[in-house]
Short mmCIF file of C-alpha atoms in Angstrom, two decimals:
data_model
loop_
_atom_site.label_atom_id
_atom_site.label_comp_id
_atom_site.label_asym_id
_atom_site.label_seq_id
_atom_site.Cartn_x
_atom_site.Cartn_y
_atom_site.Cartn_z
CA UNK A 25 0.00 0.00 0.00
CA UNK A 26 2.67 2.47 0.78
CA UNK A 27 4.67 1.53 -2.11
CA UNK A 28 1.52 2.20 -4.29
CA UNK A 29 0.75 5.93 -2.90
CA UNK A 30 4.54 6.53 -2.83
CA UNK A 31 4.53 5.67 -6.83
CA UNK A 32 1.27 7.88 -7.41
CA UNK A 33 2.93 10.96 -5.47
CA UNK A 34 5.88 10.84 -7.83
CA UNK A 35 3.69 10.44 -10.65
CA UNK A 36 1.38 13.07 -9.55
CA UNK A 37 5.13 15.29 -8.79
CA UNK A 38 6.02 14.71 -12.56
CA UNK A 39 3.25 15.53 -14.07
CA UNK A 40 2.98 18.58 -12.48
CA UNK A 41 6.59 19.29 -13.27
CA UNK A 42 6.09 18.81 -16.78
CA UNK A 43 2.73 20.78 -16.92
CA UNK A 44 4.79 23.70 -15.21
CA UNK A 45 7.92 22.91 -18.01
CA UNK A 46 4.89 23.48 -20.67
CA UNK A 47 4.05 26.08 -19.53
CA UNK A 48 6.91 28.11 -19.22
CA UNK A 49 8.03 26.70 -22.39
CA UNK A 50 4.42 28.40 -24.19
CA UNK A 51 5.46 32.16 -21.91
CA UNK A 52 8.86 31.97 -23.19
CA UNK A 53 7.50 31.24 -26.84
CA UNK A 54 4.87 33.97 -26.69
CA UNK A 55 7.49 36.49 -25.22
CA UNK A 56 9.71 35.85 -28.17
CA UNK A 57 6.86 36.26 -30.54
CA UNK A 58 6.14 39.91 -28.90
CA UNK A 59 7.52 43.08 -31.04
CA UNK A 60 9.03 45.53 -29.26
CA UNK A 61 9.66 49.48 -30.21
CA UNK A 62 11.69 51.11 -27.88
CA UNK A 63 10.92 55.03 -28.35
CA UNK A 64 11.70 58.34 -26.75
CA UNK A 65 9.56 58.90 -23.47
CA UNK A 66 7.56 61.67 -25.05
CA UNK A 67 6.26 59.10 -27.71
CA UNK A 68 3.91 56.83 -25.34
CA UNK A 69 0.80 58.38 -26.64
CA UNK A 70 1.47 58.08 -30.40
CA UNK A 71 3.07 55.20 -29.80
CA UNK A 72 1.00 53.04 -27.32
CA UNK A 73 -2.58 54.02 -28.40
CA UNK A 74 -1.99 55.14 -32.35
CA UNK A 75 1.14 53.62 -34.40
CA UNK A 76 1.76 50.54 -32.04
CA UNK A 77 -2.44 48.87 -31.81
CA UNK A 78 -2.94 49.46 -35.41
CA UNK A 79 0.30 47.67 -36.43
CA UNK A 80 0.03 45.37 -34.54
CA UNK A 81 -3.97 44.77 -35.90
CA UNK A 82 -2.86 45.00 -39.26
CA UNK A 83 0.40 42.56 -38.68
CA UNK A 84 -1.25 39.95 -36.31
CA UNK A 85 1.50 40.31 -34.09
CA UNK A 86 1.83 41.37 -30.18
CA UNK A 87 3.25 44.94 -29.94
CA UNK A 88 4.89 46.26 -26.75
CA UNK A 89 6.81 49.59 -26.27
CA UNK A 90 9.13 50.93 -24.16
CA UNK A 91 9.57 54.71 -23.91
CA UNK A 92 12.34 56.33 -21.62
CA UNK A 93 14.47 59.42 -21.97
CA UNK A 94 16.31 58.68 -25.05
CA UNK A 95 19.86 59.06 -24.64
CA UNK A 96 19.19 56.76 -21.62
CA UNK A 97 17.64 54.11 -23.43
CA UNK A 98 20.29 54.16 -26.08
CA UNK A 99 22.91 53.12 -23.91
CA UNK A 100 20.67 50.55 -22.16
CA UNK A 101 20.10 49.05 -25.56
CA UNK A 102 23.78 49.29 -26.58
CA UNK A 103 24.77 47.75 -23.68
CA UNK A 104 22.60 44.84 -23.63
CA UNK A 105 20.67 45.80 -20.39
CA UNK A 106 17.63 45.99 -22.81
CA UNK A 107 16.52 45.10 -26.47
CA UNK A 108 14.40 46.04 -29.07
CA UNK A 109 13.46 45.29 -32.58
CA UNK A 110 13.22 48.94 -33.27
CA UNK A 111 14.25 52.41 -31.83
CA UNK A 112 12.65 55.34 -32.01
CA UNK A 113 14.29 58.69 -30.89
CA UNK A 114 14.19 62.67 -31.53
CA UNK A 115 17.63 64.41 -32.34
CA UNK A 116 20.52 62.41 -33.88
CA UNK A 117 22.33 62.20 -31.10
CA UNK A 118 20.80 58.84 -29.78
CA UNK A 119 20.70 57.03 -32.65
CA UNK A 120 24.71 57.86 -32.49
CA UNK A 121 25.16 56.18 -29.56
CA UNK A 122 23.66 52.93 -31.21
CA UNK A 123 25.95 53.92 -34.81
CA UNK A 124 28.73 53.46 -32.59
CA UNK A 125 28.32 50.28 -30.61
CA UNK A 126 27.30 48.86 -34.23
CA UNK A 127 23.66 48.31 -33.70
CA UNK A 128 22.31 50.16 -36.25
CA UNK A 129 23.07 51.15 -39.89
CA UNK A 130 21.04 54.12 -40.94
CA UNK A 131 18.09 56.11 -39.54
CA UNK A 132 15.09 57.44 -41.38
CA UNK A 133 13.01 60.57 -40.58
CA UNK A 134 9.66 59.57 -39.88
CA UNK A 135 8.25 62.92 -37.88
CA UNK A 136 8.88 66.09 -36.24
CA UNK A 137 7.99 68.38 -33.72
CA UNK A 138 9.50 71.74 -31.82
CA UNK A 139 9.82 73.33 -28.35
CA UNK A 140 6.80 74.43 -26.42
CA UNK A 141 5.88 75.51 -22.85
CA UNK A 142 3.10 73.72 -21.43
CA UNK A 143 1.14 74.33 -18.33
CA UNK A 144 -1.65 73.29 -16.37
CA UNK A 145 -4.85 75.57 -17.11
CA UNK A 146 -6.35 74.85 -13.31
CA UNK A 147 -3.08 75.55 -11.18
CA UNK A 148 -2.87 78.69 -10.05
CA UNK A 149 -0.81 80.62 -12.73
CA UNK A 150 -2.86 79.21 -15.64
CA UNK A 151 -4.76 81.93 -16.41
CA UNK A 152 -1.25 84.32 -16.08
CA UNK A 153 0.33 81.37 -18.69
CA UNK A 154 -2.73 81.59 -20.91
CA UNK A 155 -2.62 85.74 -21.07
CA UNK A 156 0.99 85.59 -21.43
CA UNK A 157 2.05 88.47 -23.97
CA UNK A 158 -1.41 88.56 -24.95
CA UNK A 159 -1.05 92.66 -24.72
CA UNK A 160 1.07 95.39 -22.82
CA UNK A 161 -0.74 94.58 -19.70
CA UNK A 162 0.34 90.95 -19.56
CA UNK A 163 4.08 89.87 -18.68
CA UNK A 164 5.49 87.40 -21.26
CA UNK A 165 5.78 83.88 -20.73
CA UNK A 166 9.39 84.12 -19.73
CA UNK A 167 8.69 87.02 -17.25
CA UNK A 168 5.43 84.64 -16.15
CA UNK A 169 8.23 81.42 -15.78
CA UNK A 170 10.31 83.70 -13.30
CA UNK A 171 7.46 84.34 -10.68
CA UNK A 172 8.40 83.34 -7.36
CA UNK A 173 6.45 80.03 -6.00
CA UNK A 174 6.17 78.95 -10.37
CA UNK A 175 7.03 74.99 -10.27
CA UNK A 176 8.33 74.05 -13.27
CA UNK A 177 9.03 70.76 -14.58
CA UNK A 178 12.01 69.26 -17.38
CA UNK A 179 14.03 66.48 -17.93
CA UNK A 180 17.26 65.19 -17.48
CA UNK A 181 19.84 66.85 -19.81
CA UNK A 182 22.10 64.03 -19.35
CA UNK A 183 19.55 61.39 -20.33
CA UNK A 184 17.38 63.59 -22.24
CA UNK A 185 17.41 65.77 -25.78
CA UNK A 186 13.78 67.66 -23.97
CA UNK A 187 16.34 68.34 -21.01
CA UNK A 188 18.83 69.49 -23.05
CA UNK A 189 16.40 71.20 -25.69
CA UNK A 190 14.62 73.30 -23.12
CA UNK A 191 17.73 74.27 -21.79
CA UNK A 192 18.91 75.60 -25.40
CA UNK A 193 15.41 77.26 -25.78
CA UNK A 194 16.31 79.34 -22.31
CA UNK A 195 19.55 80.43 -23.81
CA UNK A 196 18.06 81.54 -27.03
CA UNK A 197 15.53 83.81 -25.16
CA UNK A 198 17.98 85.19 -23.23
CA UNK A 199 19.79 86.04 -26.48
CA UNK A 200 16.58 86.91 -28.64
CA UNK A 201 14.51 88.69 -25.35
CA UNK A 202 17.61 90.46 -24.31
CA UNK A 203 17.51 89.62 -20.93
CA UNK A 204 20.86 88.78 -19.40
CA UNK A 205 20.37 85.77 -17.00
CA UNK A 206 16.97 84.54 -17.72
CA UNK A 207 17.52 80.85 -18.10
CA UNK A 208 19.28 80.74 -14.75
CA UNK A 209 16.15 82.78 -13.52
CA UNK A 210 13.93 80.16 -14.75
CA UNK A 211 16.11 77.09 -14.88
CA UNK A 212 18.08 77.21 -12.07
CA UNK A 213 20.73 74.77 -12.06
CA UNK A 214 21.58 72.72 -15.58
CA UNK A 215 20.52 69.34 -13.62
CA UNK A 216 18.23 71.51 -10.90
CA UNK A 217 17.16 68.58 -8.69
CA UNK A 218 14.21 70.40 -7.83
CA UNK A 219 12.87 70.44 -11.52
CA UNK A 220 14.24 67.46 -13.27
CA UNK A 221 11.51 64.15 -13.69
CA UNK A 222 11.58 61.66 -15.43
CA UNK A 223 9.84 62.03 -19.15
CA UNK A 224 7.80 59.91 -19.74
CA UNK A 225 5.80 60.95 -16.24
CA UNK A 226 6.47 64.84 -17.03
CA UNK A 227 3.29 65.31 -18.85
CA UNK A 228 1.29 63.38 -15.82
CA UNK A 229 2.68 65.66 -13.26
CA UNK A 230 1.75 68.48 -14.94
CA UNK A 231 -1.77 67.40 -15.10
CA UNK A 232 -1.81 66.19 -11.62
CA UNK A 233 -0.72 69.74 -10.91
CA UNK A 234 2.48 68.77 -9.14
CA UNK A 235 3.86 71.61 -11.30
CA UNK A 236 2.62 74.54 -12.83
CA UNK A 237 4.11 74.43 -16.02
CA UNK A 238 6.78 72.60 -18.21
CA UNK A 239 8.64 72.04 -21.36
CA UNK A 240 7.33 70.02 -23.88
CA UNK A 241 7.28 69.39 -27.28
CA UNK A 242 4.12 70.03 -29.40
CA UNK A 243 2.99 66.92 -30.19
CA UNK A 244 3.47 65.61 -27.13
CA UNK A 245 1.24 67.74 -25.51
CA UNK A 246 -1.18 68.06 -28.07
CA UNK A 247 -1.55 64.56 -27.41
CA UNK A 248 -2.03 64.96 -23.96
CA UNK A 249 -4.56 67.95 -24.87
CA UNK A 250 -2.98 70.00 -22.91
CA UNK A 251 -2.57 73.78 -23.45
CA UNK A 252 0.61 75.53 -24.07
CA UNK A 253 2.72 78.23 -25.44
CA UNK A 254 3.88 78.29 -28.92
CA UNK A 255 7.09 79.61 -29.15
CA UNK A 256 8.89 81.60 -32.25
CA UNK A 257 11.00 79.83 -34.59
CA UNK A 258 14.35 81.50 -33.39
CA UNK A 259 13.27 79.41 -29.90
CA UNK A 260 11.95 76.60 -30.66
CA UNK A 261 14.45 74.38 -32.37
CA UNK A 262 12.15 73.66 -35.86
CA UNK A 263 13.41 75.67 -38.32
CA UNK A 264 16.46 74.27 -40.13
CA UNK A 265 16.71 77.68 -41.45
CA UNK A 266 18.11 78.66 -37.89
CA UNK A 267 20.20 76.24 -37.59
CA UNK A 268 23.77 77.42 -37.84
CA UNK A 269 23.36 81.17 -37.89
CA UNK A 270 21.65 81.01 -34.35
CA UNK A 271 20.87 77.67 -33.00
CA UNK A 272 24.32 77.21 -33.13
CA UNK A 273 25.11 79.86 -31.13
CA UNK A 274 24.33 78.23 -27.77
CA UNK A 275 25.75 75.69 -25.74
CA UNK A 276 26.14 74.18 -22.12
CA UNK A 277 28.20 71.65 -21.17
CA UNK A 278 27.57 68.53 -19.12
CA UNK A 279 29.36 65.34 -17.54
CA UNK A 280 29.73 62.38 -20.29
CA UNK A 281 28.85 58.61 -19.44
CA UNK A 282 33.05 58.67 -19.13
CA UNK A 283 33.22 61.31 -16.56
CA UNK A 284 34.87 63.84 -18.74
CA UNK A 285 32.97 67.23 -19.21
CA UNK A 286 31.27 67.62 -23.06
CA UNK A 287 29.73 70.27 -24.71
CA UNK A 288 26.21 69.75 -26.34
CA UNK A 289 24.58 71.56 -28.92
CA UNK A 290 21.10 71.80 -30.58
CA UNK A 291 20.02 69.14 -32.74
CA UNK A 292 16.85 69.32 -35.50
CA UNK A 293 13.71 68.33 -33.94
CA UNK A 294 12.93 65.36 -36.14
CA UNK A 295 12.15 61.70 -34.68
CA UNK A 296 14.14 59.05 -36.60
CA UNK A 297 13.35 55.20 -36.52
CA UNK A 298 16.10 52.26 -36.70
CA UNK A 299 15.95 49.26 -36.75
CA UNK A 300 18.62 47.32 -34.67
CA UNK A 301 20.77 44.42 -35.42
CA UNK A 302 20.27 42.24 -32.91
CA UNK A 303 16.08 42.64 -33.46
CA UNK A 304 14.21 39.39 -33.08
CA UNK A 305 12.16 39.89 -35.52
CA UNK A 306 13.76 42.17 -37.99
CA UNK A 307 11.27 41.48 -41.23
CA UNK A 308 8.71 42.97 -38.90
CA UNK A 309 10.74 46.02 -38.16
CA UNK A 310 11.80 46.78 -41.79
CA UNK A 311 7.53 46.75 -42.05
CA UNK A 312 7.19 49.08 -39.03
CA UNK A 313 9.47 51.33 -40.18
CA UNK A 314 7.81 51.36 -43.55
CA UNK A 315 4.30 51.47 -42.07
CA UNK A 316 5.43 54.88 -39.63
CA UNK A 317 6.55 56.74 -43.41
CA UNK A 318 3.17 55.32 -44.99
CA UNK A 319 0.39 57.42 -45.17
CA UNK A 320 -1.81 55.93 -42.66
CA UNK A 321 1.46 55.82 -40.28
CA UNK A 322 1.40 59.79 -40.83
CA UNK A 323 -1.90 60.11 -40.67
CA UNK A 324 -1.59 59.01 -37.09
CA UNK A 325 1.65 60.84 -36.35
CA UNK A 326 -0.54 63.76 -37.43
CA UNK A 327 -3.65 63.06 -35.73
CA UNK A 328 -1.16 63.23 -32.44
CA UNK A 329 -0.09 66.54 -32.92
CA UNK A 330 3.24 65.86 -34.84
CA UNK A 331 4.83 67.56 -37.74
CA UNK A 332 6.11 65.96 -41.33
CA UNK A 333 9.47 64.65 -41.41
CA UNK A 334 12.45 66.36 -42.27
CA UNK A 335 15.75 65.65 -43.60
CA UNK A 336 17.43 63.42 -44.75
CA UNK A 337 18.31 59.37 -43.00
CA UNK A 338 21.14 59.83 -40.82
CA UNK A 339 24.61 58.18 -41.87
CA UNK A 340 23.69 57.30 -45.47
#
């Protein structure tokens, strides 16, 4: 008798054993079917609930995204610490990162956007925000940004093109306003503690109201529906016609991944797509690619507040 429950036990052990072995083996099968898009943080609402659901409708295939500050997510991706079948990122300057560590070969223009400041319309300096420069009587938005007890949110310039692209918008209206000192007024610090969040929750805190107002870019937060300031060409990093006679003529430097001190510089507003070459499923990402330049992949781009592409692919 004992023998005979002691052999049903083990056979009731292994069978559960290999029910468990199926179905981890089925988890790890589905994982490795799922397409993944790693994209700049700004992206999750174009990317998530527009471009991502109707490829993956169209495609039959099980999308997932992953949207961080980009320069961040670059060097988690061209370390290892993360993968993706495609990357999506505004500026060229992450997509360098992944040129170098020999993940990618080109980079195509698939959207763009520019600089604006956006700001919660129930806090207590909306209505100031929304009047800003509207006539004499109102202060401009940068003279609005300087009031004392203003919260204002960015991101991390060493992690971030928005942190470092707000920054460059500062030191442009200081040049263009002629107001000596104005992005330290506003700004504070280049890596002000008491400013920087992460992007991809910026937006969120802004609504929440944990701060009054923040950069953005446009289609960001007309995806968000939120209201903000549009800001003239000369500021807000669109207009390639700018782009050495006075973007150019600002810089900042901060710490590089190596320790050493580098100086940045603005970068075109335009979101370019790669695919990488170590993507699971890299017939699906040349398609994904394709589908963001197609005209229903623009449509949606457009639909989300974001501009044609511009340019031309990077390193061709």
């Amino acid at each position: 008798m004992k023998k005979w429950i002691s052999a049903r036990v083990v056979a009731t052990v292994k069978h559960t054993l290999c029910l468990a072995a199926a179905a981890l083996v089925v988890a790890h099968a589905k994982a490795d079917d799922t397409f993944r898009v790693a994209y700049a943080g700004s992206m999750g609402v174009v990317m998530d609930k527009a471009l991502g659901p109707a490829f993956a409708q169209r495609e039959h295939v099980t999308y997932q995204g992953q949207g961080e500050g980009a320069y961040g997510l670059a060097r988690l991706l061209a370390s290892g610490r993360s993968s993706a079948d495609v990357f999506v990122s505004i500026t060229p300057g992450p997509m360098a990162i992944l040129k170098d560590a020999g993940l990618i070969d080109d980079a195509v223009p698939v959207a763009s956007t520019r600089m604006v400041i956006a700001y919660n319309p129930k806090g207590r300096f909306g209505d100031a925000l929304r009047l800003a420069g509207s006539d004499a009587s109102h202060p401009a938005w940068w003279q609005v940004l300087q009031t004392p007890g203003l919260r204002f949110g960015r991101t991390d310039p060493a992690t971030d093109p928005q942190g470092q692209n707000i920054v460059f918008t500062m030191l442009l209206a200081q040049k263009y306003y002629h107001q000596p000192g104005l992005a330290q007024s506003v700004l504070g610090d280049i890596r002000n503690p008491q400013q920087v969040f992460g992007e991809g929750g910026l937006l969120t805190r802004l609504e929440a109201g944990q701060v009054d107002a923040a950069s953005g870019y446009e289609s960001a937060t007309r995806s968000a529906k939120l209201p903000y300031i549009a800001l003239p060409d000369e500021l807000n990093l669109s207009n390639p016609a700018f782009a050495k006679a006075w973007y150019d003529t600002v810089d900042f430097s901060l710490p590089g991944a190596d320790g050493k001190t580098k100086t940045v510089r603005p970068q075109p507003l335009v979101f370019y797509a790669a695919k990488l070459k170590n993507a699971a499923h890299p017939e699906a990402a040349d398609r994904f690619i394709a589908f963001m330049t197609s005209a229903q992949g623009q449509q949606l781009f457009d639909a989300n507040g974001y501009g044609q592409p511009k340019g031309e692919p990077l390193y061709h």
